[in-house]
PDB file of C-alpha atoms in Angstrom:
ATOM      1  CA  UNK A1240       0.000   0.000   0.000  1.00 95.00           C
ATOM      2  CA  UNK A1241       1.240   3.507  -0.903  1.00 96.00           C
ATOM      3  CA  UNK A1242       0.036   6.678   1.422  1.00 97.00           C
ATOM      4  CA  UNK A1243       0.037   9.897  -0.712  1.00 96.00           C
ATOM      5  CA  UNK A1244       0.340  12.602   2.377  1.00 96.00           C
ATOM      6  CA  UNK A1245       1.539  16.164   3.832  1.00 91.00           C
ATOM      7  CA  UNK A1246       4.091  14.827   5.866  1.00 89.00           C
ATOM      8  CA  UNK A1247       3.281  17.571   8.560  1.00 88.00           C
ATOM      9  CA  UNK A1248      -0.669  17.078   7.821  1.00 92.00           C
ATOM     10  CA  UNK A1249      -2.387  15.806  11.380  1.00 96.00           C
ATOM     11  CA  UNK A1250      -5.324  14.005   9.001  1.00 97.00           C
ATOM     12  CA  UNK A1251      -2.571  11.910   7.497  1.00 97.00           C
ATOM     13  CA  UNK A1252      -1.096  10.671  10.564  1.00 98.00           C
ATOM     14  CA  UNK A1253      -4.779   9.606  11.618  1.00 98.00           C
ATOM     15  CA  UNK A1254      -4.264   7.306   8.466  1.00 98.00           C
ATOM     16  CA  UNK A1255      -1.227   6.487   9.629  1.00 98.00           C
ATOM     17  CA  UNK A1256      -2.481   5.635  13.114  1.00 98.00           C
ATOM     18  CA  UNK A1257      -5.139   3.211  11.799  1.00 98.00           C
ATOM     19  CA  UNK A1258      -2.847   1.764   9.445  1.00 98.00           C
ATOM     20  CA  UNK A1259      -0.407   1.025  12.140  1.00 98.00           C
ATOM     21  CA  UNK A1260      -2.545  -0.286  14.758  1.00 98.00           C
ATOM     22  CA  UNK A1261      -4.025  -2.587  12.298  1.00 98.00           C
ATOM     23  CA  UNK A1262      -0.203  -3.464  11.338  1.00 97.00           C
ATOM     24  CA  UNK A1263      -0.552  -3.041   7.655  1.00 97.00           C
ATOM     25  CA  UNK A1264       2.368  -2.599   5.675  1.00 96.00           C
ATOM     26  CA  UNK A1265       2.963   0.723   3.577  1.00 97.00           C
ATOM     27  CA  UNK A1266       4.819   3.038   2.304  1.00 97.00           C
ATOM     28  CA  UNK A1267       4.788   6.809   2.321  1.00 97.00           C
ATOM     29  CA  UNK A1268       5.082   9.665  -0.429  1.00 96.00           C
ATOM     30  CA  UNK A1269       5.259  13.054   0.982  1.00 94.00           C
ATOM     31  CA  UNK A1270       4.271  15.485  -1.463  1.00 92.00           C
ATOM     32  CA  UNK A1271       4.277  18.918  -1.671  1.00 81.00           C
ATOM     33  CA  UNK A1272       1.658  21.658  -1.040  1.00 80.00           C
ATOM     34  CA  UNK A1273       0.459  23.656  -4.050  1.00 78.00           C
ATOM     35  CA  UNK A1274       2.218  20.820  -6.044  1.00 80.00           C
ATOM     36  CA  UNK A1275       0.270  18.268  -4.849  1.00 86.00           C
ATOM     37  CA  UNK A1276      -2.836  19.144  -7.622  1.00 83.00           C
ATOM     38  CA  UNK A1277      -0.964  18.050 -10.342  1.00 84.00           C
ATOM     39  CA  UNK A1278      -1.021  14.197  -8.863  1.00 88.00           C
ATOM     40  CA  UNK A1279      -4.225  14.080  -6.847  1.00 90.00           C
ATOM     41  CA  UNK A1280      -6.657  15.923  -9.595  1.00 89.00           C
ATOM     42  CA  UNK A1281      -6.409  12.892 -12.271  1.00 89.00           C
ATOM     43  CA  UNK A1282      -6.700  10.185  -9.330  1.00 86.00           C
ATOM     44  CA  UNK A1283      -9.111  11.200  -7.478  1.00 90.00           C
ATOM     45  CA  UNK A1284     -10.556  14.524  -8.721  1.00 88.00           C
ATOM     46  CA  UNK A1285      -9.991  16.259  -5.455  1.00 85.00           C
ATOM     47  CA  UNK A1286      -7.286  18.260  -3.749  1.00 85.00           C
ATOM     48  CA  UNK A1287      -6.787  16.659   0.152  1.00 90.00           C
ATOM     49  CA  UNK A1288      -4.536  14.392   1.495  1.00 94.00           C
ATOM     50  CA  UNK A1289      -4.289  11.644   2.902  1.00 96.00           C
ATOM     51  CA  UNK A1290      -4.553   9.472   0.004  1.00 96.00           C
ATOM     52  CA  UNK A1291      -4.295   5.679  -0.684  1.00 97.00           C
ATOM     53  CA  UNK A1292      -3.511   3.793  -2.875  1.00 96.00           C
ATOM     54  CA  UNK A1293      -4.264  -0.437  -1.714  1.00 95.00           C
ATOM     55  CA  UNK A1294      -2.070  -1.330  -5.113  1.00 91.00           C
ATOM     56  CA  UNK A1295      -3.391  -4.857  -4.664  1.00 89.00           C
ATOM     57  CA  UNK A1296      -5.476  -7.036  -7.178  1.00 89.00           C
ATOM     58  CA  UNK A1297      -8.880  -6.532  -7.030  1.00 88.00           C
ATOM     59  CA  UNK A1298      -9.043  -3.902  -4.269  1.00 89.00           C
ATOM     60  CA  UNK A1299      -9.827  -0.215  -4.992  1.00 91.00           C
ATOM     61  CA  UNK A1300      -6.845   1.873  -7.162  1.00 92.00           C
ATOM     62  CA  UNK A1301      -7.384   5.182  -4.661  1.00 95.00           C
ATOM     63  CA  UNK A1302      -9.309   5.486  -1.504  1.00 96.00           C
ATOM     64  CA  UNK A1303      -9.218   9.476  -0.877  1.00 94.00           C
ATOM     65  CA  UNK A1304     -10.287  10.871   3.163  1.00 93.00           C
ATOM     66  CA  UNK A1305      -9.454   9.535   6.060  1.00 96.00           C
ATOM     67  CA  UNK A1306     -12.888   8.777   6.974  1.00 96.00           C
ATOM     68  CA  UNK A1307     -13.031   6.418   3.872  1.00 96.00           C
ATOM     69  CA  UNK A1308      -9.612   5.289   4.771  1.00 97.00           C
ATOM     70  CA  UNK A1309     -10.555   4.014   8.385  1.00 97.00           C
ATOM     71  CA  UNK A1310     -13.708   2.039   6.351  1.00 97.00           C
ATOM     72  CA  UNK A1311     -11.567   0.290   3.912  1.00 97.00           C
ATOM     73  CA  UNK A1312      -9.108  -0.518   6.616  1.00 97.00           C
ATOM     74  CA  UNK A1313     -11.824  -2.008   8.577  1.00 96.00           C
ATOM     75  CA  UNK A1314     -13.000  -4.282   5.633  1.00 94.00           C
ATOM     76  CA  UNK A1315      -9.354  -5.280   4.207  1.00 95.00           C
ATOM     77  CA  UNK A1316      -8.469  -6.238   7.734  1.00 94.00           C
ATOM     78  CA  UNK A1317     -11.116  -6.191  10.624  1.00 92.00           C
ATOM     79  CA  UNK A1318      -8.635  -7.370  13.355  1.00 94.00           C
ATOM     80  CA  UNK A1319      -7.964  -5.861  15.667  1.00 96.00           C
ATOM     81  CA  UNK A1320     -10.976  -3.946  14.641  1.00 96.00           C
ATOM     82  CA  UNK A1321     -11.532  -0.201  15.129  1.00 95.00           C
ATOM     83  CA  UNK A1322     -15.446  -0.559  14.856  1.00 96.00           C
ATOM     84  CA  UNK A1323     -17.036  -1.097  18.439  1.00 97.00           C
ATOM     85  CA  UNK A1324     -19.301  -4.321  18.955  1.00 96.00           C
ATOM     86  CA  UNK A1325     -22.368  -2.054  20.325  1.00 97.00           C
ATOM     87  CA  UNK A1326     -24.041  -0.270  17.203  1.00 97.00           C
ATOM     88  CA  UNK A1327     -24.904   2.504  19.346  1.00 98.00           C
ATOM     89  CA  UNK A1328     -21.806   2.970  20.874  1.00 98.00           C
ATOM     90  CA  UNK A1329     -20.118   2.946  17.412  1.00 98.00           C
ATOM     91  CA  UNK A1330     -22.617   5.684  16.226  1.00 98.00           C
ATOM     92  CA  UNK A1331     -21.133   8.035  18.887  1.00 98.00           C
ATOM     93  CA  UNK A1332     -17.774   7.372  17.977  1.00 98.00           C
ATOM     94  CA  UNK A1333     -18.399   8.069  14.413  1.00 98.00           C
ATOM     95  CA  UNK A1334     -20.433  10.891  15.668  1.00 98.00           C
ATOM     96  CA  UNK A1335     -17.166  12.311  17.807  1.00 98.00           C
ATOM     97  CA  UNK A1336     -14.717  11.565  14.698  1.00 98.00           C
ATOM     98  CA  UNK A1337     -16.863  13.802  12.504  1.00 98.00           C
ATOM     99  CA  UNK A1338     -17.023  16.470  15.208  1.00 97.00           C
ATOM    100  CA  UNK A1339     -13.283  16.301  15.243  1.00 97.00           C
ATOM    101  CA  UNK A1340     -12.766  16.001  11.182  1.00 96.00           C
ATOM    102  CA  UNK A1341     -14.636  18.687  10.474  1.00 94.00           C
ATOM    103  CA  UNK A1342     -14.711  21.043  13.376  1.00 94.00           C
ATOM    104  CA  UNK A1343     -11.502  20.795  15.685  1.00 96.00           C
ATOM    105  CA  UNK A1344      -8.783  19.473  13.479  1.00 96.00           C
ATOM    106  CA  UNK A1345      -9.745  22.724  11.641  1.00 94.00           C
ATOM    107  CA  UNK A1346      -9.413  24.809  14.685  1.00 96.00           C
ATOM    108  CA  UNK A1347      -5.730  22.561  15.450  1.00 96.00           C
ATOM    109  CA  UNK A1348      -4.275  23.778  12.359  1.00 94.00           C
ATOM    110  CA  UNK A1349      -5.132  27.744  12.578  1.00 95.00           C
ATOM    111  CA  UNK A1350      -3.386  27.117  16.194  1.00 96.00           C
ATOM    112  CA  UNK A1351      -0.508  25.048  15.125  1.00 94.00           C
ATOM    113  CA  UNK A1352       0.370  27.139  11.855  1.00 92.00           C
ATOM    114  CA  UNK A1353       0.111  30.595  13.337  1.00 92.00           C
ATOM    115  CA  UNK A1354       2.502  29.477  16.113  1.00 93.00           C
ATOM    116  CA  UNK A1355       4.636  27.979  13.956  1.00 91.00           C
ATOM    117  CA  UNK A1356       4.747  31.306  12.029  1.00 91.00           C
ATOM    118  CA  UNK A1357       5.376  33.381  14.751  1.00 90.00           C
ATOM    119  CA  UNK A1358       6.395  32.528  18.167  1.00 90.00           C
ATOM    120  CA  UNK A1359       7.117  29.115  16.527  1.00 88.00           C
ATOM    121  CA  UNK A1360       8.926  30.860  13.968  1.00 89.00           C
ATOM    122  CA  UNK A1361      12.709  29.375  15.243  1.00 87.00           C
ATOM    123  CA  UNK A1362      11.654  25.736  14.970  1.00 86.00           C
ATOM    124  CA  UNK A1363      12.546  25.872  11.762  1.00 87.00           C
ATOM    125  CA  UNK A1364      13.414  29.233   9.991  1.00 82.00           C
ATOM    126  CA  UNK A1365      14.688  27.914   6.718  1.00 86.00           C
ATOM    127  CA  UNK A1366      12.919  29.588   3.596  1.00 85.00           C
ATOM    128  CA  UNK A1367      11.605  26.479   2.544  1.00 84.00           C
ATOM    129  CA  UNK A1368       9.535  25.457   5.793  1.00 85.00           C
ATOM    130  CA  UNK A1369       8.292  29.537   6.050  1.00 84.00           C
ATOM    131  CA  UNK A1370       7.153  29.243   2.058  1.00 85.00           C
ATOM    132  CA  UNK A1371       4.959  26.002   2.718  1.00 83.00           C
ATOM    133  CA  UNK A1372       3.628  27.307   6.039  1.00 86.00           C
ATOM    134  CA  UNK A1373       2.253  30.802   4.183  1.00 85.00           C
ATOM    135  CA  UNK A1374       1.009  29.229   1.468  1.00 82.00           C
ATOM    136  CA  UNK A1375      -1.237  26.850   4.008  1.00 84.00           C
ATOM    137  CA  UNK A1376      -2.053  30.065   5.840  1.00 87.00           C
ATOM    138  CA  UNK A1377      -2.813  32.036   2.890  1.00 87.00           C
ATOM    139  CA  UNK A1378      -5.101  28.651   1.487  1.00 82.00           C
ATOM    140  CA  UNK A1379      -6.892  28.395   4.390  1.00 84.00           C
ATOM    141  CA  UNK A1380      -7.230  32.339   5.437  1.00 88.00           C
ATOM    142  CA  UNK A1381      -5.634  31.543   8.847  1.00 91.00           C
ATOM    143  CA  UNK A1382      -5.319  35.518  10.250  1.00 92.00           C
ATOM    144  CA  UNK A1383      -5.765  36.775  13.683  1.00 91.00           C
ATOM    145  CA  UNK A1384      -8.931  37.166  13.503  1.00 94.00           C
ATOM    146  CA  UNK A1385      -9.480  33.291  12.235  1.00 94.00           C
ATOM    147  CA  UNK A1386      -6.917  31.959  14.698  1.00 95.00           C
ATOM    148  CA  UNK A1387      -8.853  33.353  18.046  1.00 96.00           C
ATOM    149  CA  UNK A1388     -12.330  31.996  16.612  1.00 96.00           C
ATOM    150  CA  UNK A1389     -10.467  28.676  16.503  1.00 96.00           C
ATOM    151  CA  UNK A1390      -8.633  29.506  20.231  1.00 96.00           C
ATOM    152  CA  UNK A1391     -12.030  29.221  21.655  1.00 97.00           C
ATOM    153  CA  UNK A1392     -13.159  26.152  19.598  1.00 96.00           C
ATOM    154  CA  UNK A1393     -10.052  24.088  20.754  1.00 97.00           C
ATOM    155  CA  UNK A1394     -10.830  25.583  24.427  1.00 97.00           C
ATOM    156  CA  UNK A1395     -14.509  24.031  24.202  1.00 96.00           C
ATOM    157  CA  UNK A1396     -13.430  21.024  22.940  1.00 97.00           C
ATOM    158  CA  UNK A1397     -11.185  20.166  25.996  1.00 97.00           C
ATOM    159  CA  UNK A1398     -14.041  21.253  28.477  1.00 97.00           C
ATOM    160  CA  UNK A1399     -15.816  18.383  25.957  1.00 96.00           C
ATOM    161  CA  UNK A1400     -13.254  15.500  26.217  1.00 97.00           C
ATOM    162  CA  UNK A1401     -12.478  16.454  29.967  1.00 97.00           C
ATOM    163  CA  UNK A1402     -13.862  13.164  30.433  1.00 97.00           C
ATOM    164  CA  UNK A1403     -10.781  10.865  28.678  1.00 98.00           C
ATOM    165  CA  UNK A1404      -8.698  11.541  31.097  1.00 96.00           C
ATOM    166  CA  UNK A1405     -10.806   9.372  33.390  1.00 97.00           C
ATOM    167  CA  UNK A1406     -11.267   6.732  31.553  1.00 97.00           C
ATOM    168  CA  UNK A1407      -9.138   4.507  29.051  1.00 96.00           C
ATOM    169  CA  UNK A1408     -11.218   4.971  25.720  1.00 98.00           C
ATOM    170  CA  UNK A1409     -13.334   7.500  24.434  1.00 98.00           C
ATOM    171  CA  UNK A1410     -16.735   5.589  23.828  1.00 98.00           C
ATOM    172  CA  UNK A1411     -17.175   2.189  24.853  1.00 95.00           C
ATOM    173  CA  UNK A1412     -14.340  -0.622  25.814  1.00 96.00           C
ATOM    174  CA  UNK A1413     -11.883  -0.542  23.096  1.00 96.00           C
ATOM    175  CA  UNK A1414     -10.171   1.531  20.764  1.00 97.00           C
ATOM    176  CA  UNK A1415     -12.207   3.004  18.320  1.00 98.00           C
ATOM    177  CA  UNK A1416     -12.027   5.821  15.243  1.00 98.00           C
ATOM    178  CA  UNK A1417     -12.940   8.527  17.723  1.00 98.00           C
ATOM    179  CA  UNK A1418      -9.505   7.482  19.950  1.00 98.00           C
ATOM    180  CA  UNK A1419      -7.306   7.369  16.869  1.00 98.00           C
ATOM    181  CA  UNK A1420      -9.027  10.846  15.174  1.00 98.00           C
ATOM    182  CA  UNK A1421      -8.377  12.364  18.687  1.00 98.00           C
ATOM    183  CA  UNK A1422      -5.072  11.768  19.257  1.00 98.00           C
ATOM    184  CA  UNK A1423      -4.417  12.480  15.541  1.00 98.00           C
ATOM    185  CA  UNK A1424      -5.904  15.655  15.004  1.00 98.00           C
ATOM    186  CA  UNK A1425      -4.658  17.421  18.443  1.00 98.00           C
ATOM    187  CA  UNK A1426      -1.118  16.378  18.014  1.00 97.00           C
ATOM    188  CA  UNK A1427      -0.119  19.135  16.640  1.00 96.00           C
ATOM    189  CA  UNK A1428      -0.681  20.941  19.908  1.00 97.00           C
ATOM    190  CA  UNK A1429       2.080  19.366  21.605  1.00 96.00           C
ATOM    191  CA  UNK A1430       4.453  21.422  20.334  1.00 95.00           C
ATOM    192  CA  UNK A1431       3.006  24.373  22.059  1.00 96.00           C
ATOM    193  CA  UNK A1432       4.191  24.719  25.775  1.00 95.00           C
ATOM    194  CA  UNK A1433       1.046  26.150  26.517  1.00 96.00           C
ATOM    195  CA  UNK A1434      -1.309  23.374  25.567  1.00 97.00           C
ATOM    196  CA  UNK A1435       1.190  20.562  26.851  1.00 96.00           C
ATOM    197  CA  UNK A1436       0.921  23.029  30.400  1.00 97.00           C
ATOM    198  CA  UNK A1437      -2.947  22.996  30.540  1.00 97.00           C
ATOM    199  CA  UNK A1438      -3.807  19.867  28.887  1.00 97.00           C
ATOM    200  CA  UNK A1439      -0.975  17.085  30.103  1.00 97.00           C
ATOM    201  CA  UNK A1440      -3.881  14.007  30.713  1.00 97.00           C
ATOM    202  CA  UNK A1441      -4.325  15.030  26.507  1.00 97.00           C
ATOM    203  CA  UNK A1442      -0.916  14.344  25.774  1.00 97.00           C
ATOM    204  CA  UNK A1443      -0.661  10.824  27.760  1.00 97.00           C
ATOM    205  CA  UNK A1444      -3.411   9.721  25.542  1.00 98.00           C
ATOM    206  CA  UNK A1445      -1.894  10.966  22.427  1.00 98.00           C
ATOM    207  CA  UNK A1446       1.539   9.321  23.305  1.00 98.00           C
ATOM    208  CA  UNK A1447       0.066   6.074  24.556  1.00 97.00           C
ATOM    209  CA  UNK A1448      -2.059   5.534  21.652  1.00 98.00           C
ATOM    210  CA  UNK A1449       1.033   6.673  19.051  1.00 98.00           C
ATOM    211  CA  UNK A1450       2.816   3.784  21.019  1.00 97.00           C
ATOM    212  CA  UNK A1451      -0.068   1.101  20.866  1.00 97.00           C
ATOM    213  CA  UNK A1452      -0.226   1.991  16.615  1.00 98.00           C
ATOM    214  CA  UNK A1453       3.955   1.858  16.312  1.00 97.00           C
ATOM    215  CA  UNK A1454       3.833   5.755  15.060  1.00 97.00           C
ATOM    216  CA  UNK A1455       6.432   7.676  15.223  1.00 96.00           C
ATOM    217  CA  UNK A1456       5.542  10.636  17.880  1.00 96.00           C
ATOM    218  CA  UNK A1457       4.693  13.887  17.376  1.00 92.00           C
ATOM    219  CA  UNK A1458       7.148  16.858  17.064  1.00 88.00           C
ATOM    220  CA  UNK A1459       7.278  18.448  21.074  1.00 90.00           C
ATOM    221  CA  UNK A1460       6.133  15.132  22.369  1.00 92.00           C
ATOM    222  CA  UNK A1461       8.843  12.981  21.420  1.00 82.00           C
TER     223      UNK A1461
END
């Protein structure tokens, strides 16, 4: 299998979470912003990573959004499964990975790429990383006025998942979509000191459940 990604993108490491915990082999491309139309439009007639592509015998040729991405995985290979046993329960998860797919991994990456272009700025200076992080600003209209409309969001949505940090899983008794979309899309955070300060019960999840999938962990966590 071959994942077509934004090697910085938090919705491609979500991929990369499922694929890992299910312990599917793959490989990675990383390609680049802005470039990236000019191989995604004439697979897939869209413009978002992650992407991928099964490259087996009579499996789909390109399975494009993560969402779709944690369904396929689910039928190629259902163990360990990431679907809960309780129909209800597994409507709530799929209920909290929408919430955080379209609604807070938004709100993550106004945070994460206005820090990183200011106070973040010395992580990594080099022309190359500043050219890539304005053009996602300038793609996604991330200005000051965007960034503290998504402040608040990301503030709500920790009074929201307050509750993880007393128990092991999200919904229900097992890992599920909403555990791996979690820990996914709010990754980014840790490499702000003052998320990793308020939220620290966040950031145990996020690192135990990068451990239990054999990721790699996130920049500021590692």
């Amino acid at each position: 299998m071959l994942l077509l990604q934004f090697s910085t993108s938090h919705y491609c490491r979500k991929a990369r979470l499922a694929l890992g915990y299910k312990k599917i082999s793959y490989q990675v491309e990383n390609l680049t912003p802005g470039l990236h139309l000019l191989k995604l439009r004439p697979l897939t007639g869209l413009t978002k990573v992650p992407v991928l592509l099964p490259q087996r015998v009579e499996e789909p040729q390109v399975i494009a959004d993560s969402t779709r991405i944690f369904q396929y995985l689910e039928t190629y290979q259902n163990n360990p499964p990431l679907m809960l046993p309780d129909a209800s329960k597994q409507t709530q998860a799929w209920l909290l990975e929408d919430w955080l797919d379209e609604s807070i991994g938004t709100a993550t990456r106004f945070i994460y790429y206005h820090f990183r272009a200011e106070k973040g700025k010395y992580i990594d200076s080099s022309l190359f990383s500043q050219i890539v992080i304005n053009i996602v600003r300038h793609q996604y209209n991330i200005t000051s006025a965007t960034v503290e409309l998504a402040s608040e969001r990301l503030k709500n949505a920790m009074n929201v998942l307050s509750y993880w940090q007393y128990q092991p899983y999200l919904v229900g008794e097992s890992l599920s979509v909403a555990d791996l979309t979690a820990s996914a899309l709010l990754s980014p955070l840790g490499l702000i000191p003052e998320y990793r300060q308020d939220y620290p019960w966040l950031f145990e999840k996020i690192i135990a459940i990068h451990q239990i999938c054999g990721e790699k962990l996130p920049a500021g966590l590692n």
